[in-house]
Amino acid sequence: MLIYLFIYLFQDSHLRHILVQPIIHELRDDGAKTIPIWPWFVFLAGGMGCLASSTLSHLLACHSKPFNLFFWRLDYAGISLMIVCSFYAPIYYVFYCNPYIRTFYLTSISVLGVLAIITLLAPSLSSRHLRPYRASLFLCMGFSGVIPAVHTLATHYDHPHVVVALGYELLMAILYTTGAVFYVTRIPERWKPGAFDIAGHSHQIFHVFVVLGALAHTLATLLVMEFRQGSPTCNTQHCQ
Ligand SMILES: [Zn+2]
């Protein structure tokens, strides 16, 4: 249903032509060089990994107590994986001509992501007294996106594709935050316990917002790819 909503919302927009462009070819039909596409596949793999681990978790968590604890940890680790993989494509394409900055940002988020996933999966690190450590780890992951976003705005403010992409990234942040608010506040089941055990539970709403956030990020990434595809070599007006 979400996919149909997505198609309906954007079928007549300026984004439509981006979705049908042959962005996955290394060479165009005329033999000219185009951009590498592996960062786009990193994002797709992260998104699919997230949805696969959520599906497995919700399907199998009822098996037994030990499996229950493992699969709920896997559920959140999958979302962390998608967040980390989401960073790759925009940072790679925006800082395409600045390999040192690009490597620094991608290495930083990768290290943070590996730490976050190990923390979420390790039973010894899931105790209550380490909760501030886990919370600060996620805050670092989230806020580490603000630094490259401000950097991008400062260096690419005159490129409309990039500015609109940043708008979609802001929408993604709002959607993720809204999902987290439902998750933390336990709305709506806190108002009527038991009434939302089958449908409408805060955890379900939380997952819907994660998917919507991923769709907003998909649009942002396609816009940045469109921007960079206009200049697959450095030393041009797109090169900062
Ligand atoms: Zn879940």
CSV table of C-alpha atoms and ligand atoms in Angstrom, one decimal:
chain,number,residue,atom,x,y,z
A,1,MET,CA,0.0,0.0,0.0
A,2,LEU,CA,2.9,2.4,0.9
A,3,ILE,CA,4.4,1.7,-2.5
A,4,TYR,CA,1.2,2.7,-4.3
A,5,LEU,CA,0.9,5.8,-2.1
A,6,PHE,CA,4.5,6.6,-3.1
A,7,ILE,CA,3.8,6.2,-6.8
A,8,TYR,CA,0.6,8.2,-6.6
A,9,LEU,CA,2.3,11.1,-4.8
A,10,PHE,CA,5.2,11.4,-7.2
A,11,GLN,CA,3.9,10.2,-10.5
A,12,ASP,CA,3.3,13.7,-11.8
A,13,SER,CA,6.1,15.5,-10.0
A,14,HIS,CA,9.5,16.6,-11.3
A,15,LEU,CA,11.0,13.5,-9.7
A,16,ARG,CA,9.3,11.1,-12.0
A,17,HIS,CA,11.9,11.3,-14.7
A,18,ILE,CA,14.6,10.6,-12.2
A,19,LEU,CA,13.0,7.3,-11.2
A,20,VAL,CA,13.0,6.0,-14.8
A,21,GLN,CA,16.4,7.1,-15.8
A,22,PRO,CA,19.0,4.4,-16.5
A,23,ILE,CA,21.1,5.3,-13.5
A,24,ILE,CA,22.6,1.9,-13.0
A,25,HIS,CA,24.9,1.9,-16.0
A,26,GLU,CA,28.6,2.6,-15.8
A,27,LEU,CA,28.6,3.7,-19.4
A,28,ARG,CA,25.9,5.6,-21.3
A,29,ASP,CA,24.8,4.4,-24.7
A,30,ASP,CA,27.2,6.9,-26.3
A,31,GLY,CA,30.1,5.4,-24.4
A,32,ALA,CA,30.5,8.4,-22.1
A,33,LYS,CA,31.5,7.8,-18.5
A,34,THR,CA,28.9,7.9,-15.8
A,35,ILE,CA,29.0,7.7,-12.0
A,36,PRO,CA,29.8,4.6,-10.0
A,37,ILE,CA,26.6,3.0,-8.6
A,38,TRP,CA,27.9,0.9,-5.7
A,39,PRO,CA,26.9,3.5,-3.0
A,40,TRP,CA,23.3,3.2,-4.3
A,41,PHE,CA,23.4,-0.5,-3.9
A,42,VAL,CA,24.8,-0.1,-0.3
A,43,PHE,CA,21.7,1.8,0.5
A,44,LEU,CA,19.4,-0.7,-1.1
A,45,ALA,CA,21.1,-3.6,0.7
A,46,GLY,CA,20.8,-1.7,4.0
A,47,GLY,CA,17.1,-1.1,3.4
A,48,MET,CA,16.4,-4.7,2.4
A,49,GLY,CA,18.5,-6.0,5.3
A,50,CYS,CA,16.5,-3.8,7.7
A,51,LEU,CA,13.2,-5.0,6.4
A,52,ALA,CA,14.3,-8.6,6.3
A,53,SER,CA,15.5,-8.5,9.9
A,54,SER,CA,12.3,-6.8,11.0
A,55,THR,CA,10.2,-9.5,9.2
A,56,LEU,CA,12.3,-12.3,10.7
A,57,SER,CA,12.1,-10.7,14.2
A,58,HIS,CA,8.3,-10.3,14.2
A,59,LEU,CA,7.7,-13.7,12.7
A,60,LEU,CA,10.0,-15.7,15.0
A,61,ALA,CA,10.1,-13.7,18.3
A,62,CYS,CA,7.3,-15.8,19.7
A,63,HIS,CA,9.4,-19.0,19.5
A,64,SER,CA,10.8,-18.9,23.1
A,65,LYS,CA,12.2,-16.5,25.7
A,66,PRO,CA,15.9,-16.6,24.5
A,67,PHE,CA,14.8,-16.2,20.9
A,68,ASN,CA,12.4,-13.5,21.9
A,69,LEU,CA,15.3,-11.4,23.4
A,70,PHE,CA,17.6,-12.0,20.4
A,71,PHE,CA,15.0,-11.2,17.7
A,72,TRP,CA,14.0,-7.9,19.4
A,73,ARG,CA,17.6,-6.9,19.5
A,74,LEU,CA,17.9,-7.9,15.8
A,75,ASP,CA,14.8,-5.7,15.0
A,76,TYR,CA,16.6,-2.6,16.2
A,77,ALA,CA,20.0,-3.6,14.9
A,78,GLY,CA,18.4,-3.8,11.4
A,79,ILE,CA,17.2,-0.2,11.6
A,80,SER,CA,20.7,0.9,12.7
A,81,LEU,CA,22.1,-1.0,9.6
A,82,MET,CA,19.7,0.9,7.3
A,83,ILE,CA,20.6,4.3,8.9
A,84,VAL,CA,24.3,3.7,8.4
A,85,CYS,CA,23.9,2.4,4.8
A,86,SER,CA,21.8,5.5,4.1
A,87,PHE,CA,24.8,7.7,4.6
A,88,TYR,CA,26.9,6.2,1.9
A,89,ALA,CA,25.2,7.3,-1.3
A,90,PRO,CA,24.6,11.0,-0.5
A,91,ILE,CA,28.1,11.5,1.0
A,92,TYR,CA,29.8,9.7,-1.8
A,93,TYR,CA,28.1,11.6,-4.6
A,94,VAL,CA,28.1,15.1,-3.0
A,95,PHE,CA,31.8,14.8,-2.0
A,96,TYR,CA,32.7,12.9,-5.2
A,97,CYS,CA,35.6,15.2,-6.0
A,98,ASN,CA,36.9,15.5,-2.4
A,99,PRO,CA,38.1,12.0,-1.5
A,100,TYR,CA,39.6,12.9,1.9
A,101,ILE,CA,36.4,14.5,3.2
A,102,ARG,CA,34.4,11.7,1.7
A,103,THR,CA,36.5,8.9,3.3
A,104,PHE,CA,36.5,10.7,6.7
A,105,TYR,CA,32.7,11.0,6.8
A,106,LEU,CA,32.1,7.4,5.5
A,107,THR,CA,34.7,6.0,7.9
A,108,SER,CA,33.2,7.9,10.9
A,109,ILE,CA,29.6,6.7,10.3
A,110,SER,CA,30.8,3.1,9.6
A,111,VAL,CA,32.7,2.9,12.9
A,112,LEU,CA,29.7,4.4,14.7
A,113,GLY,CA,27.3,2.0,13.0
A,114,VAL,CA,29.4,-1.1,13.8
A,115,LEU,CA,29.6,0.0,17.4
A,116,ALA,CA,25.8,0.6,17.5
A,117,ILE,CA,25.0,-2.8,15.9
A,118,ILE,CA,27.4,-4.7,18.3
A,119,THR,CA,25.9,-2.8,21.2
A,120,LEU,CA,22.3,-3.8,20.2
A,121,LEU,CA,23.2,-7.4,19.5
A,122,ALA,CA,25.4,-8.2,22.5
A,123,PRO,CA,23.5,-9.5,25.5
A,124,SER,CA,26.3,-8.3,27.9
A,125,LEU,CA,25.8,-4.7,26.6
A,126,SER,CA,22.0,-4.6,26.8
A,127,SER,CA,21.8,-4.2,30.6
A,128,ARG,CA,19.9,-1.3,32.1
A,129,HIS,CA,23.0,0.6,33.5
A,130,LEU,CA,24.5,0.9,29.9
A,131,ARG,CA,21.4,2.6,28.6
A,132,PRO,CA,23.0,6.1,28.7
A,133,TYR,CA,25.9,4.6,26.6
A,134,ARG,CA,23.4,3.2,24.0
A,135,ALA,CA,21.4,6.5,23.9
A,136,SER,CA,24.6,8.6,23.4
A,137,LEU,CA,25.7,6.2,20.6
A,138,PHE,CA,22.4,6.7,18.7
A,139,LEU,CA,22.6,10.5,19.3
A,140,CYS,CA,26.1,10.4,17.8
A,141,MET,CA,24.8,8.4,14.8
A,142,GLY,CA,21.9,10.9,14.3
A,143,PHE,CA,23.9,14.1,14.8
A,144,SER,CA,26.8,12.8,12.7
A,145,GLY,CA,24.5,13.4,9.7
A,146,VAL,CA,24.1,17.1,10.6
A,147,ILE,CA,27.8,17.8,10.0
A,148,PRO,CA,28.0,16.6,6.3
A,149,ALA,CA,24.5,18.2,5.7
A,150,VAL,CA,25.7,21.6,6.9
A,151,HIS,CA,28.9,21.1,4.9
A,152,THR,CA,26.9,20.2,1.8
A,153,LEU,CA,24.7,23.3,2.2
A,154,ALA,CA,27.7,25.5,2.6
A,155,THR,CA,29.5,24.2,-0.5
A,156,HIS,CA,26.5,23.4,-2.8
A,157,TYR,CA,23.9,26.0,-1.9
A,158,ASP,CA,23.7,27.1,-5.5
A,159,HIS,CA,22.8,23.7,-6.9
A,160,PRO,CA,19.0,23.2,-6.7
A,161,HIS,CA,19.1,19.4,-6.9
A,162,VAL,CA,21.3,19.3,-3.8
A,163,VAL,CA,19.2,21.9,-1.9
A,164,VAL,CA,15.9,20.0,-2.6
A,165,ALA,CA,17.7,16.7,-1.6
A,166,LEU,CA,18.6,18.3,1.7
A,167,GLY,CA,14.9,19.2,2.1
A,168,TYR,CA,14.0,15.5,1.7
A,169,GLU,CA,16.7,14.6,4.2
A,170,LEU,CA,15.1,17.0,6.7
A,171,LEU,CA,11.7,15.3,6.0
A,172,MET,CA,13.4,11.9,6.6
A,173,ALA,CA,14.7,13.2,10.0
A,174,ILE,CA,11.2,14.4,10.9
A,175,LEU,CA,9.7,11.0,10.0
A,176,TYR,CA,12.3,9.0,11.9
A,177,THR,CA,11.9,11.3,14.9
A,178,THR,CA,8.1,11.0,14.8
A,179,GLY,CA,8.4,7.2,14.7
A,180,ALA,CA,10.8,7.3,17.7
A,181,VAL,CA,8.3,9.5,19.6
A,182,PHE,CA,5.6,6.8,19.1
A,183,TYR,CA,8.0,4.1,20.2
A,184,VAL,CA,9.1,5.9,23.4
A,185,THR,CA,5.7,7.3,24.4
A,186,ARG,CA,3.8,4.0,23.8
A,187,ILE,CA,1.0,5.8,22.1
A,188,PRO,CA,-1.8,4.8,21.5
A,189,GLU,CA,-1.8,1.6,23.7
A,190,ARG,CA,-1.0,3.5,26.8
A,191,TRP,CA,-4.4,5.2,26.6
A,192,LYS,CA,-6.3,1.9,26.1
A,193,PRO,CA,-4.1,-1.1,27.1
A,194,GLY,CA,-5.0,-4.3,25.1
A,195,ALA,CA,-7.1,-2.5,22.5
A,196,PHE,CA,-4.1,-2.3,20.0
A,197,ASP,CA,-2.5,-5.6,20.5
A,198,ILE,CA,-3.4,-6.8,17.0
A,199,ALA,CA,-3.4,-3.6,15.0
A,200,GLY,CA,-2.5,0.1,15.7
A,201,HIS,CA,0.2,-0.7,18.2
A,202,SER,CA,3.0,2.0,18.6
A,203,HIS,CA,5.6,-0.5,17.4
A,204,GLN,CA,3.7,-0.9,14.1
A,205,ILE,CA,3.4,2.9,13.8
A,206,PHE,CA,7.1,3.2,14.5
A,207,HIS,CA,7.9,0.7,11.6
A,208,VAL,CA,5.6,2.6,9.2
A,209,PHE,CA,7.5,5.8,9.9
A,210,VAL,CA,10.8,4.1,9.4
A,211,VAL,CA,9.7,2.9,5.9
A,212,LEU,CA,8.4,6.5,5.1
A,213,GLY,CA,11.7,7.9,6.2
A,214,ALA,CA,13.5,5.5,3.9
A,215,LEU,CA,11.3,6.5,1.0
A,216,ALA,CA,12.1,10.2,1.7
A,217,HIS,CA,15.8,9.3,1.8
A,218,THR,CA,15.4,7.4,-1.5
A,219,LEU,CA,14.2,10.6,-3.2
A,220,ALA,CA,17.0,12.6,-1.7
A,221,THR,CA,19.6,10.1,-3.0
A,222,LEU,CA,18.1,10.0,-6.5
A,223,LEU,CA,18.3,13.8,-6.7
A,224,VAL,CA,21.9,13.8,-5.6
A,225,MET,CA,22.7,11.1,-8.1
A,226,GLU,CA,21.0,13.1,-10.8
A,227,PHE,CA,23.1,16.1,-9.8
A,228,ARG,CA,26.3,14.1,-9.9
A,229,GLN,CA,25.4,12.3,-13.1
A,230,GLY,CA,25.5,15.7,-14.8
A,231,SER,CA,29.2,15.8,-14.0
A,232,PRO,CA,30.8,12.4,-13.7
A,233,THR,CA,34.3,13.9,-13.9
A,234,CYS,CA,35.9,16.5,-11.6
A,235,ASN,CA,37.1,20.0,-12.3
A,236,THR,CA,33.6,21.2,-13.3
A,237,GLN,CA,31.0,23.5,-11.9
A,238,HIS,CA,29.6,20.6,-9.9
A,239,CYS,CA,33.0,19.9,-8.3
A,240,GLN,CA,33.5,21.4,-4.8
B,1,ZN,ZN,9.7,-4.3,15.1
